[in-house]
Amino acid sequence: MTGKTSTGMRKLRIVLWALVVIAAGGAGFLAYGPKPTGVSEVEAIYAKPFQLVDQNGAAVTEASFLGKPSAWFYGFTHCPDVCPTALAEMSALLEELGPDADKLNVVFVSVDPERDTPEIMKEYVEYFDDRITGLTGDLAQISTMAKDRYIFFEKEPMEGGDYLMGHQASIQLVTADGRFFGTLATEEGFDTRMAKLRRLIGQG
Amino acid sequence: MQKLILALAIAVLTAPAQAHDFTSGSIFIEHPMIQEAPPNAPVLGGYVTIYNNGDVPERLLGIESKAAEKVELHQSVVTDGIARMEPLAEGMEIPAGATVSLGDDGTHAMFIKPDRRYQAGDEVAATLIFENAGPVEVVFNVEERSAKAAPNHEGHGK
């Protein structure tokens, strides 16, 4: 009877020590293991290198848009509704930001560089707002950029040889050091989008 | 219903300037409109509200216009964050007694390769082709894009 109890006690003691070891291991993992991904820990995907051309024909790189928070939209000029709406809404947001608009880079990247030349981009973006930068260039560069940034786009052929583009619908918000911050979507309404932009700018 | 109210509100608002509607039999076509686009835009988005006052379903099969190389009926859909466009292969149905708008659920008329730049205030003549009512001549008014004119407009509706 006594022997049985002491065996039981020993088993319990082993179990308890095992739990201590596991707990210690867990604490060690939390302290030294991989960090959970928070906003400040996100990889700076917008700091990955690229070379494109702006609407004035000038060469730009990732460095051209770091140092300030930024808002990026990926679209194309042969787009009757989603793209012009996004750009018009972006212009309205810049208007509402007033002088704070200077604290933000707004960039429209063509996912259809074969048709969207810098001249076409210039007339297109400046119609909406000359504070918006239009980027185009080599398709391979744009594909790499999109892949680096988890942006989807693809060509969708239509009858008669024309094509449309499927593309990321939302605007991507990015911190000054090139980290993903959030998105803006049309259906959110103006006030929500405005609040997000102010938060992005406030964070710097 | 909300759309009908909106359509009526637009009708009332625009009425003093010009009642912009067209009728053919039991089809009532209200305010065909093209949103102004950048000067070099290769495509223009067109919108229109159609009320079928008849007893049988009607269908908008297509739109023709000399102002563009061609006009297609499309629907933009956003799935999993990706915007895509699909042709409305079957056109757009307007059930008996119903009001349907090109503009609902991402639908639009895409005026491809317009013959010149169209600015707010311009008019674009076009023909709506219906399954039963046949061709109906209309005029699309070119208007300023609303997000620019009224930045707070959307916020109120939500």
mmCIF file of C-alpha atoms in Angstrom:
data_model
loop_
_atom_site.group_PDB
_atom_site.id
_atom_site.type_symbol
_atom_site.label_atom_id
_atom_site.label_comp_id
_atom_site.label_asym_id
_atom_site.label_seq_id
_atom_site.Cartn_x
_atom_site.Cartn_y
_atom_site.Cartn_z
ATOM 1 C CA MET A 1 0.000 0.000 0.000
ATOM 2 C CA THR A 2 2.714 2.432 1.093
ATOM 3 C CA GLY A 3 4.971 1.267 -1.707
ATOM 4 C CA LYS A 4 2.221 1.870 -4.193
ATOM 5 C CA THR A 5 1.663 5.408 -2.913
ATOM 6 C CA SER A 6 5.365 6.207 -3.089
ATOM 7 C CA THR A 7 5.485 4.912 -6.679
ATOM 8 C CA GLY A 8 2.496 7.123 -7.423
ATOM 9 C CA MET A 9 4.250 10.087 -5.775
ATOM 10 C CA ARG A 10 7.392 9.429 -7.780
ATOM 11 C CA LYS A 11 5.382 9.329 -10.990
ATOM 12 C CA LEU A 12 3.681 12.583 -10.060
ATOM 13 C CA ARG A 13 7.060 14.139 -9.245
ATOM 14 C CA ILE A 14 8.417 13.061 -12.664
ATOM 15 C CA VAL A 15 5.362 14.484 -14.395
ATOM 16 C CA LEU A 16 5.719 17.781 -12.502
ATOM 17 C CA TRP A 17 9.433 18.071 -13.311
ATOM 18 C CA ALA A 18 8.652 17.269 -16.922
ATOM 19 C CA LEU A 19 6.145 20.121 -16.902
ATOM 20 C CA VAL A 20 8.774 22.476 -15.449
ATOM 21 C CA VAL A 21 11.171 21.527 -18.212
ATOM 22 C CA ILE A 22 8.478 22.084 -20.854
ATOM 23 C CA ALA A 23 7.518 25.429 -19.306
ATOM 24 C CA ALA A 24 11.164 26.498 -19.200
ATOM 25 C CA GLY A 25 11.581 25.442 -22.797
ATOM 26 C CA GLY A 26 8.455 27.368 -23.756
ATOM 27 C CA ALA A 27 9.705 30.492 -21.950
ATOM 28 C CA GLY A 28 13.044 30.158 -23.676
ATOM 29 C CA PHE A 29 11.320 29.789 -27.048
ATOM 30 C CA LEU A 30 9.237 32.906 -26.405
ATOM 31 C CA ALA A 31 12.339 34.852 -25.367
ATOM 32 C CA TYR A 32 14.767 33.611 -28.006
ATOM 33 C CA GLY A 33 12.640 31.905 -30.675
ATOM 34 C CA PRO A 34 11.220 33.533 -33.840
ATOM 35 C CA LYS A 35 9.222 36.706 -33.119
ATOM 36 C CA PRO A 36 5.507 36.829 -33.895
ATOM 37 C CA THR A 37 4.943 39.071 -36.899
ATOM 38 C CA GLY A 38 3.704 42.516 -35.860
ATOM 39 C CA VAL A 39 3.465 45.694 -37.943
ATOM 40 C CA SER A 40 6.952 46.786 -36.874
ATOM 41 C CA GLU A 41 8.405 43.370 -37.725
ATOM 42 C CA VAL A 42 7.022 43.085 -41.288
ATOM 43 C CA GLU A 43 9.662 42.646 -43.952
ATOM 44 C CA ALA A 44 10.351 45.849 -45.879
ATOM 45 C CA ILE A 45 9.067 44.485 -49.193
ATOM 46 C CA TYR A 46 8.764 47.994 -50.628
ATOM 47 C CA ALA A 47 12.499 48.496 -50.068
ATOM 48 C CA LYS A 48 13.342 45.668 -52.487
ATOM 49 C CA PRO A 49 15.186 46.945 -55.560
ATOM 50 C CA PHE A 50 13.493 47.920 -58.809
ATOM 51 C CA GLN A 51 14.158 50.211 -61.752
ATOM 52 C CA LEU A 52 11.259 51.838 -63.560
ATOM 53 C CA VAL A 53 10.475 55.065 -65.375
ATOM 54 C CA ASP A 54 8.186 57.816 -64.097
ATOM 55 C CA GLN A 55 5.728 59.804 -66.210
ATOM 56 C CA ASN A 56 8.438 62.321 -67.089
ATOM 57 C CA GLY A 57 10.719 59.605 -68.427
ATOM 58 C CA ALA A 58 13.043 59.798 -65.411
ATOM 59 C CA ALA A 59 14.551 56.608 -63.997
ATOM 60 C CA VAL A 60 13.343 55.806 -60.497
ATOM 61 C CA THR A 61 14.230 53.124 -57.977
ATOM 62 C CA GLU A 62 12.856 51.892 -54.659
ATOM 63 C CA ALA A 63 14.859 54.665 -52.947
ATOM 64 C CA SER A 64 12.810 57.323 -54.768
ATOM 65 C CA PHE A 65 9.753 56.435 -52.658
ATOM 66 C CA LEU A 66 11.286 55.628 -49.260
ATOM 67 C CA GLY A 67 11.621 58.211 -46.488
ATOM 68 C CA LYS A 68 7.932 59.107 -46.661
ATOM 69 C CA PRO A 69 4.899 56.879 -46.260
ATOM 70 C CA SER A 70 3.359 55.947 -49.567
ATOM 71 C CA ALA A 71 0.169 54.694 -51.212
ATOM 72 C CA TRP A 72 0.485 52.376 -54.229
ATOM 73 C CA PHE A 73 -2.050 51.366 -56.812
ATOM 74 C CA TYR A 74 -1.445 48.815 -59.555
ATOM 75 C CA GLY A 75 -3.656 49.259 -62.603
ATOM 76 C CA PHE A 76 -3.690 50.187 -66.278
ATOM 77 C CA THR A 77 -5.074 52.938 -68.482
ATOM 78 C CA HIS A 78 -7.333 50.636 -70.571
ATOM 79 C CA CYS A 79 -9.509 50.313 -67.472
ATOM 80 C CA PRO A 80 -12.899 52.021 -67.564
ATOM 81 C CA ASP A 81 -13.952 51.992 -63.934
ATOM 82 C CA VAL A 82 -11.837 50.487 -61.139
ATOM 83 C CA CYS A 83 -8.600 52.350 -61.987
ATOM 84 C CA PRO A 84 -10.024 55.813 -62.719
ATOM 85 C CA THR A 85 -12.201 55.503 -59.626
ATOM 86 C CA ALA A 86 -9.199 54.595 -57.466
ATOM 87 C CA LEU A 87 -7.172 57.520 -58.848
ATOM 88 C CA ALA A 88 -10.044 59.992 -58.526
ATOM 89 C CA GLU A 89 -10.605 58.851 -54.941
ATOM 90 C CA MET A 90 -6.897 59.161 -54.209
ATOM 91 C CA SER A 91 -6.967 62.707 -55.558
ATOM 92 C CA ALA A 92 -9.961 63.511 -53.346
ATOM 93 C CA LEU A 93 -8.065 62.141 -50.321
ATOM 94 C CA LEU A 94 -5.005 64.267 -51.156
ATOM 95 C CA GLU A 95 -7.268 67.302 -51.464
ATOM 96 C CA GLU A 96 -8.745 66.590 -48.020
ATOM 97 C CA LEU A 97 -5.269 66.065 -46.495
ATOM 98 C CA GLY A 98 -4.397 69.624 -47.535
ATOM 99 C CA PRO A 99 -0.762 70.496 -46.699
ATOM 100 C CA ASP A 100 -0.289 67.017 -45.173
ATOM 101 C CA ALA A 101 -0.515 65.597 -48.688
ATOM 102 C CA ASP A 102 3.191 66.505 -48.989
ATOM 103 C CA LYS A 103 3.945 63.860 -46.370
ATOM 104 C CA LEU A 104 2.766 61.090 -48.670
ATOM 105 C CA ASN A 105 3.981 59.581 -51.949
ATOM 106 C CA VAL A 106 1.150 58.384 -54.177
ATOM 107 C CA VAL A 107 2.192 56.014 -56.938
ATOM 108 C CA PHE A 108 0.245 54.415 -59.785
ATOM 109 C CA VAL A 109 2.125 51.483 -61.323
ATOM 110 C CA SER A 110 1.024 50.253 -64.726
ATOM 111 C CA VAL A 111 0.644 46.475 -64.891
ATOM 112 C CA ASP A 112 0.239 46.937 -68.663
ATOM 113 C CA PRO A 113 3.627 48.491 -69.554
ATOM 114 C CA GLU A 114 3.397 47.209 -73.138
ATOM 115 C CA ARG A 115 0.653 49.755 -73.848
ATOM 116 C CA ASP A 116 1.238 52.301 -71.087
ATOM 117 C CA THR A 117 4.217 54.398 -72.182
ATOM 118 C CA PRO A 118 5.529 57.203 -69.932
ATOM 119 C CA GLU A 119 3.768 59.764 -72.196
ATOM 120 C CA ILE A 120 0.451 57.964 -71.786
ATOM 121 C CA MET A 121 0.989 57.638 -68.039
ATOM 122 C CA LYS A 122 1.772 61.356 -67.772
ATOM 123 C CA GLU A 123 -1.428 62.536 -69.355
ATOM 124 C CA TYR A 124 -3.394 59.891 -67.494
ATOM 125 C CA VAL A 125 -2.177 60.459 -63.916
ATOM 126 C CA GLU A 126 -1.898 64.224 -64.201
ATOM 127 C CA TYR A 127 -5.534 64.398 -65.254
ATOM 128 C CA PHE A 128 -6.413 63.106 -61.792
ATOM 129 C CA ASP A 129 -3.710 64.789 -59.745
ATOM 130 C CA ASP A 130 -0.191 65.930 -60.569
ATOM 131 C CA ARG A 131 0.846 64.790 -57.085
ATOM 132 C CA ILE A 132 0.400 61.212 -58.278
ATOM 133 C CA THR A 133 3.488 59.556 -59.783
ATOM 134 C CA GLY A 134 2.887 57.176 -62.676
ATOM 135 C CA LEU A 135 5.368 54.336 -63.156
ATOM 136 C CA THR A 136 5.891 52.080 -66.120
ATOM 137 C CA GLY A 137 8.849 50.362 -67.753
ATOM 138 C CA ASP A 138 10.118 46.904 -68.477
ATOM 139 C CA LEU A 139 7.511 44.156 -68.011
ATOM 140 C CA ALA A 140 10.089 41.922 -66.291
ATOM 141 C CA GLN A 141 10.843 44.692 -63.770
ATOM 142 C CA ILE A 142 7.162 45.183 -63.057
ATOM 143 C CA SER A 143 6.626 41.444 -62.692
ATOM 144 C CA THR A 144 9.492 41.208 -60.210
ATOM 145 C CA MET A 145 8.185 44.180 -58.272
ATOM 146 C CA ALA A 146 4.715 42.665 -58.139
ATOM 147 C CA LYS A 147 6.093 39.319 -56.980
ATOM 148 C CA ASP A 148 8.257 40.949 -54.296
ATOM 149 C CA ARG A 149 5.213 42.822 -53.030
ATOM 150 C CA TYR A 150 2.644 40.022 -53.279
ATOM 151 C CA ILE A 151 0.705 41.969 -55.922
ATOM 152 C CA PHE A 152 -1.292 39.928 -58.392
ATOM 153 C CA PHE A 153 -1.841 40.811 -62.030
ATOM 154 C CA GLU A 154 -2.441 38.889 -65.214
ATOM 155 C CA LYS A 155 -3.367 39.463 -68.813
ATOM 156 C CA GLU A 156 -6.835 38.339 -69.820
ATOM 157 C CA PRO A 157 -7.300 37.989 -73.578
ATOM 158 C CA MET A 158 -10.520 39.207 -75.178
ATOM 159 C CA GLU A 159 -12.055 38.568 -78.567
ATOM 160 C CA GLY A 160 -10.309 40.308 -81.432
ATOM 161 C CA GLY A 161 -6.821 40.256 -79.915
ATOM 162 C CA ASP A 162 -7.488 42.902 -77.271
ATOM 163 C CA TYR A 163 -6.886 42.150 -73.646
ATOM 164 C CA LEU A 164 -7.757 43.359 -70.213
ATOM 165 C CA MET A 165 -5.809 43.020 -67.007
ATOM 166 C CA GLY A 166 -6.885 41.354 -63.806
ATOM 167 C CA HIS A 167 -5.193 43.218 -60.984
ATOM 168 C CA GLN A 168 -5.081 43.944 -57.263
ATOM 169 C CA ALA A 169 -8.111 46.126 -56.552
ATOM 170 C CA SER A 170 -7.046 47.840 -53.350
ATOM 171 C CA ILE A 171 -4.523 50.599 -52.720
ATOM 172 C CA GLN A 172 -1.522 49.421 -50.682
ATOM 173 C CA LEU A 173 -0.324 51.630 -47.835
ATOM 174 C CA VAL A 174 3.374 51.523 -47.016
ATOM 175 C CA THR A 175 5.455 53.002 -44.188
ATOM 176 C CA ALA A 176 8.401 55.356 -44.768
ATOM 177 C CA ASP A 177 10.812 52.437 -44.400
ATOM 178 C CA GLY A 178 9.015 50.291 -46.966
ATOM 179 C CA ARG A 179 6.861 48.042 -44.797
ATOM 180 C CA PHE A 180 3.300 47.073 -45.646
ATOM 181 C CA PHE A 181 0.891 49.055 -43.447
ATOM 182 C CA GLY A 182 -2.588 48.283 -44.774
ATOM 183 C CA THR A 183 -4.929 48.805 -47.695
ATOM 184 C CA LEU A 184 -7.568 51.236 -48.894
ATOM 185 C CA ALA A 185 -10.643 49.847 -50.636
ATOM 186 C CA THR A 186 -13.363 51.783 -52.445
ATOM 187 C CA GLU A 187 -16.195 50.105 -50.530
ATOM 188 C CA GLU A 188 -14.845 51.321 -47.184
ATOM 189 C CA GLY A 189 -16.138 54.830 -47.765
ATOM 190 C CA PHE A 190 -14.259 58.097 -47.809
ATOM 191 C CA ASP A 191 -14.042 58.700 -44.053
ATOM 192 C CA THR A 192 -12.532 55.292 -43.277
ATOM 193 C CA ARG A 193 -9.956 55.685 -46.035
ATOM 194 C CA MET A 194 -9.142 59.165 -44.775
ATOM 195 C CA ALA A 195 -8.667 57.893 -41.197
ATOM 196 C CA LYS A 196 -6.280 55.174 -42.401
ATOM 197 C CA LEU A 197 -4.220 57.693 -44.382
ATOM 198 C CA ARG A 198 -3.977 60.011 -41.385
ATOM 199 C CA ARG A 199 -2.861 57.104 -39.208
ATOM 200 C CA LEU A 200 -0.216 56.152 -41.783
ATOM 201 C CA ILE A 201 1.064 59.723 -41.999
ATOM 202 C CA GLY A 202 0.968 60.092 -38.206
ATOM 203 C CA GLN A 203 3.135 57.031 -37.815
ATOM 204 C CA GLY A 204 5.634 58.386 -40.344
ATOM 205 C CA MET B 1 -35.811 50.343 -54.232
ATOM 206 C CA GLN B 2 -32.852 52.361 -53.080
ATOM 207 C CA LYS B 3 -31.693 52.587 -56.684
ATOM 208 C CA LEU B 4 -35.107 53.754 -57.779
ATOM 209 C CA ILE B 5 -35.078 56.446 -55.120
ATOM 210 C CA LEU B 6 -31.579 57.403 -56.178
ATOM 211 C CA ALA B 7 -32.638 57.451 -59.813
ATOM 212 C CA LEU B 8 -35.628 59.626 -58.923
ATOM 213 C CA ALA B 9 -33.427 61.898 -56.816
ATOM 214 C CA ILE B 10 -31.035 62.296 -59.737
ATOM 215 C CA ALA B 11 -33.990 62.918 -62.030
ATOM 216 C CA VAL B 12 -35.329 65.625 -59.712
ATOM 217 C CA LEU B 13 -31.905 67.212 -59.314
ATOM 218 C CA THR B 14 -31.214 67.304 -63.014
ATOM 219 C CA ALA B 15 -34.775 68.160 -64.026
ATOM 220 C CA PRO B 16 -34.424 71.958 -63.927
ATOM 221 C CA ALA B 17 -31.508 71.808 -66.352
ATOM 222 C CA GLN B 18 -32.766 69.089 -68.630
ATOM 223 C CA ALA B 19 -34.989 66.077 -68.163
ATOM 224 C CA HIS B 20 -32.632 63.538 -69.579
ATOM 225 C CA ASP B 21 -34.663 60.483 -70.449
ATOM 226 C CA PHE B 22 -35.848 58.470 -73.424
ATOM 227 C CA THR B 23 -38.917 56.280 -73.930
ATOM 228 C CA SER B 24 -39.700 53.489 -76.331
ATOM 229 C CA GLY B 25 -42.921 51.538 -75.767
ATOM 230 C CA SER B 26 -42.786 50.246 -72.237
ATOM 231 C CA ILE B 27 -39.066 50.958 -71.838
ATOM 232 C CA PHE B 28 -38.091 54.083 -69.946
ATOM 233 C CA ILE B 29 -34.420 55.013 -70.235
ATOM 234 C CA GLU B 30 -33.073 57.421 -67.739
ATOM 235 C CA HIS B 31 -29.962 59.544 -67.785
ATOM 236 C CA PRO B 32 -27.400 57.778 -69.943
ATOM 237 C CA MET B 33 -24.090 59.098 -68.663
ATOM 238 C CA ILE B 34 -20.388 58.742 -69.457
ATOM 239 C CA GLN B 35 -17.813 59.611 -66.851
ATOM 240 C CA GLU B 36 -15.182 62.020 -68.055
ATOM 241 C CA ALA B 37 -11.787 60.328 -68.296
ATOM 242 C CA PRO B 38 -8.202 61.518 -68.872
ATOM 243 C CA PRO B 39 -7.660 63.140 -72.307
ATOM 244 C CA ASN B 40 -5.906 60.088 -73.708
ATOM 245 C CA ALA B 41 -8.065 57.462 -72.007
ATOM 246 C CA PRO B 42 -8.533 54.588 -74.468
ATOM 247 C CA VAL B 43 -11.804 53.590 -72.831
ATOM 248 C CA LEU B 44 -14.786 55.429 -71.360
ATOM 249 C CA GLY B 45 -17.265 54.008 -68.863
ATOM 250 C CA GLY B 46 -20.973 54.535 -69.644
ATOM 251 C CA TYR B 47 -23.938 54.111 -67.306
ATOM 252 C CA VAL B 48 -27.709 54.180 -67.712
ATOM 253 C CA THR B 49 -30.848 53.273 -65.773
ATOM 254 C CA ILE B 50 -33.619 51.355 -67.539
ATOM 255 C CA TYR B 51 -37.162 50.838 -66.295
ATOM 256 C CA ASN B 52 -39.274 48.111 -67.865
ATOM 257 C CA ASN B 53 -42.912 49.160 -67.528
ATOM 258 C CA GLY B 54 -44.131 46.181 -69.572
ATOM 259 C CA ASP B 55 -45.420 42.728 -68.673
ATOM 260 C CA VAL B 56 -42.568 40.762 -70.240
ATOM 261 C CA PRO B 57 -38.876 40.716 -69.402
ATOM 262 C CA GLU B 58 -36.703 42.912 -71.597
ATOM 263 C CA ARG B 59 -33.014 42.576 -72.326
ATOM 264 C CA LEU B 60 -30.407 45.158 -73.239
ATOM 265 C CA LEU B 61 -28.367 43.295 -75.838
ATOM 266 C CA GLY B 62 -25.798 45.914 -76.634
ATOM 267 C CA ILE B 63 -24.944 49.520 -77.380
ATOM 268 C CA GLU B 64 -23.738 51.018 -80.632
ATOM 269 C CA SER B 65 -22.116 54.391 -81.087
ATOM 270 C CA LYS B 66 -20.244 56.103 -83.895
ATOM 271 C CA ALA B 67 -18.195 57.886 -81.242
ATOM 272 C CA ALA B 68 -16.252 54.747 -80.364
ATOM 273 C CA GLU B 69 -14.648 51.895 -82.228
ATOM 274 C CA LYS B 70 -16.982 49.594 -80.344
ATOM 275 C CA VAL B 71 -19.073 49.505 -77.195
ATOM 276 C CA GLU B 72 -19.144 46.455 -74.955
ATOM 277 C CA LEU B 73 -21.197 45.626 -71.905
ATOM 278 C CA HIS B 74 -18.975 44.539 -69.057
ATOM 279 C CA GLN B 75 -19.038 43.760 -65.400
ATOM 280 C CA SER B 76 -16.105 44.468 -63.135
ATOM 281 C CA VAL B 77 -15.927 42.021 -60.303
ATOM 282 C CA VAL B 78 -13.591 42.051 -57.338
ATOM 283 C CA THR B 79 -12.924 38.536 -56.050
ATOM 284 C CA ASP B 80 -10.402 37.909 -53.272
ATOM 285 C CA GLY B 81 -9.073 41.418 -53.760
ATOM 286 C CA ILE B 82 -8.467 40.965 -57.486
ATOM 287 C CA ALA B 83 -10.352 43.198 -59.935
ATOM 288 C CA ARG B 84 -11.352 41.522 -63.172
ATOM 289 C CA MET B 85 -13.666 42.410 -66.000
ATOM 290 C CA GLU B 86 -16.036 40.059 -67.717
ATOM 291 C CA PRO B 87 -18.209 40.681 -70.777
ATOM 292 C CA LEU B 88 -21.959 40.554 -70.146
ATOM 293 C CA ALA B 89 -22.311 37.864 -72.788
ATOM 294 C CA GLU B 90 -26.076 37.642 -72.398
ATOM 295 C CA GLY B 91 -26.602 41.378 -72.107
ATOM 296 C CA MET B 92 -28.519 42.779 -69.175
ATOM 297 C CA GLU B 93 -31.981 41.597 -68.233
ATOM 298 C CA ILE B 94 -34.637 44.040 -67.094
ATOM 299 C CA PRO B 95 -37.446 41.973 -65.554
ATOM 300 C CA ALA B 96 -41.041 43.137 -66.076
ATOM 301 C CA GLY B 97 -41.786 46.044 -63.780
ATOM 302 C CA ALA B 98 -38.153 46.329 -62.669
ATOM 303 C CA THR B 99 -35.545 49.070 -62.817
ATOM 304 C CA VAL B 100 -32.000 47.953 -63.616
ATOM 305 C CA SER B 101 -28.932 50.106 -64.008
ATOM 306 C CA LEU B 102 -25.731 49.671 -65.907
ATOM 307 C CA GLY B 103 -23.640 50.763 -62.951
ATOM 308 C CA ASP B 104 -25.078 48.259 -60.464
ATOM 309 C CA ASP B 105 -22.633 45.606 -59.272
ATOM 310 C CA GLY B 106 -19.756 46.877 -61.386
ATOM 311 C CA THR B 107 -21.650 46.708 -64.675
ATOM 312 C CA HIS B 108 -20.875 49.352 -67.284
ATOM 313 C CA ALA B 109 -20.758 50.055 -70.974
ATOM 314 C CA MET B 110 -17.183 50.281 -72.160
ATOM 315 C CA PHE B 111 -16.741 52.743 -75.032
ATOM 316 C CA ILE B 112 -13.527 51.469 -76.593
ATOM 317 C CA LYS B 113 -11.226 53.850 -78.491
ATOM 318 C CA PRO B 114 -13.385 56.968 -78.551
ATOM 319 C CA ASP B 115 -12.988 59.007 -81.758
ATOM 320 C CA ARG B 116 -11.887 62.094 -79.826
ATOM 321 C CA ARG B 117 -11.579 63.481 -76.349
ATOM 322 C CA TYR B 118 -14.894 63.827 -74.548
ATOM 323 C CA GLN B 119 -15.172 66.299 -71.723
ATOM 324 C CA ALA B 120 -17.840 67.068 -69.156
ATOM 325 C CA GLY B 121 -20.659 68.821 -71.001
ATOM 326 C CA ASP B 122 -20.175 66.885 -74.230
ATOM 327 C CA GLU B 123 -22.803 64.537 -75.570
ATOM 328 C CA VAL B 124 -22.326 61.124 -77.129
ATOM 329 C CA ALA B 125 -25.067 59.783 -79.391
ATOM 330 C CA ALA B 126 -25.641 56.061 -79.090
ATOM 331 C CA THR B 127 -28.215 53.381 -79.787
ATOM 332 C CA LEU B 128 -29.350 50.962 -77.132
ATOM 333 C CA ILE B 129 -30.345 47.639 -78.671
ATOM 334 C CA PHE B 130 -33.156 45.827 -76.869
ATOM 335 C CA GLU B 131 -34.386 42.305 -77.471
ATOM 336 C CA ASN B 132 -38.034 43.352 -77.745
ATOM 337 C CA ALA B 133 -38.065 47.123 -78.085
ATOM 338 C CA GLY B 134 -35.318 47.042 -80.721
ATOM 339 C CA PRO B 135 -32.959 49.978 -81.224
ATOM 340 C CA VAL B 136 -33.534 53.131 -79.181
ATOM 341 C CA GLU B 137 -31.581 56.304 -79.898
ATOM 342 C CA VAL B 138 -30.221 57.990 -76.794
ATOM 343 C CA VAL B 139 -27.648 60.590 -75.817
ATOM 344 C CA PHE B 140 -25.031 59.927 -73.142
ATOM 345 C CA ASN B 141 -24.134 63.084 -71.241
ATOM 346 C CA VAL B 142 -20.439 63.301 -70.411
ATOM 347 C CA GLU B 143 -20.094 64.240 -66.751
ATOM 348 C CA GLU B 144 -17.357 64.917 -64.271
ATOM 349 C CA ARG B 145 -16.279 61.966 -62.164
ATOM 350 C CA SER B 146 -18.164 62.167 -58.879
ATOM 351 C CA ALA B 147 -15.302 61.239 -56.525
ATOM 352 C CA LYS B 148 -13.675 64.484 -57.566
ATOM 353 C CA ALA B 149 -16.716 66.695 -57.387
ATOM 354 C CA ALA B 150 -18.007 65.414 -54.067
ATOM 355 C CA PRO B 151 -15.302 63.756 -51.998
ATOM 356 C CA ASN B 152 -17.671 63.066 -49.098
ATOM 357 C CA HIS B 153 -20.485 61.672 -51.137
ATOM 358 C CA GLU B 154 -19.800 57.996 -50.492
ATOM 359 C CA GLY B 155 -19.281 58.407 -46.775
ATOM 360 C CA HIS B 156 -22.896 59.432 -46.275
ATOM 361 C CA GLY B 157 -24.358 56.315 -47.801
ATOM 362 C CA LYS B 158 -22.409 53.874 -45.637
#
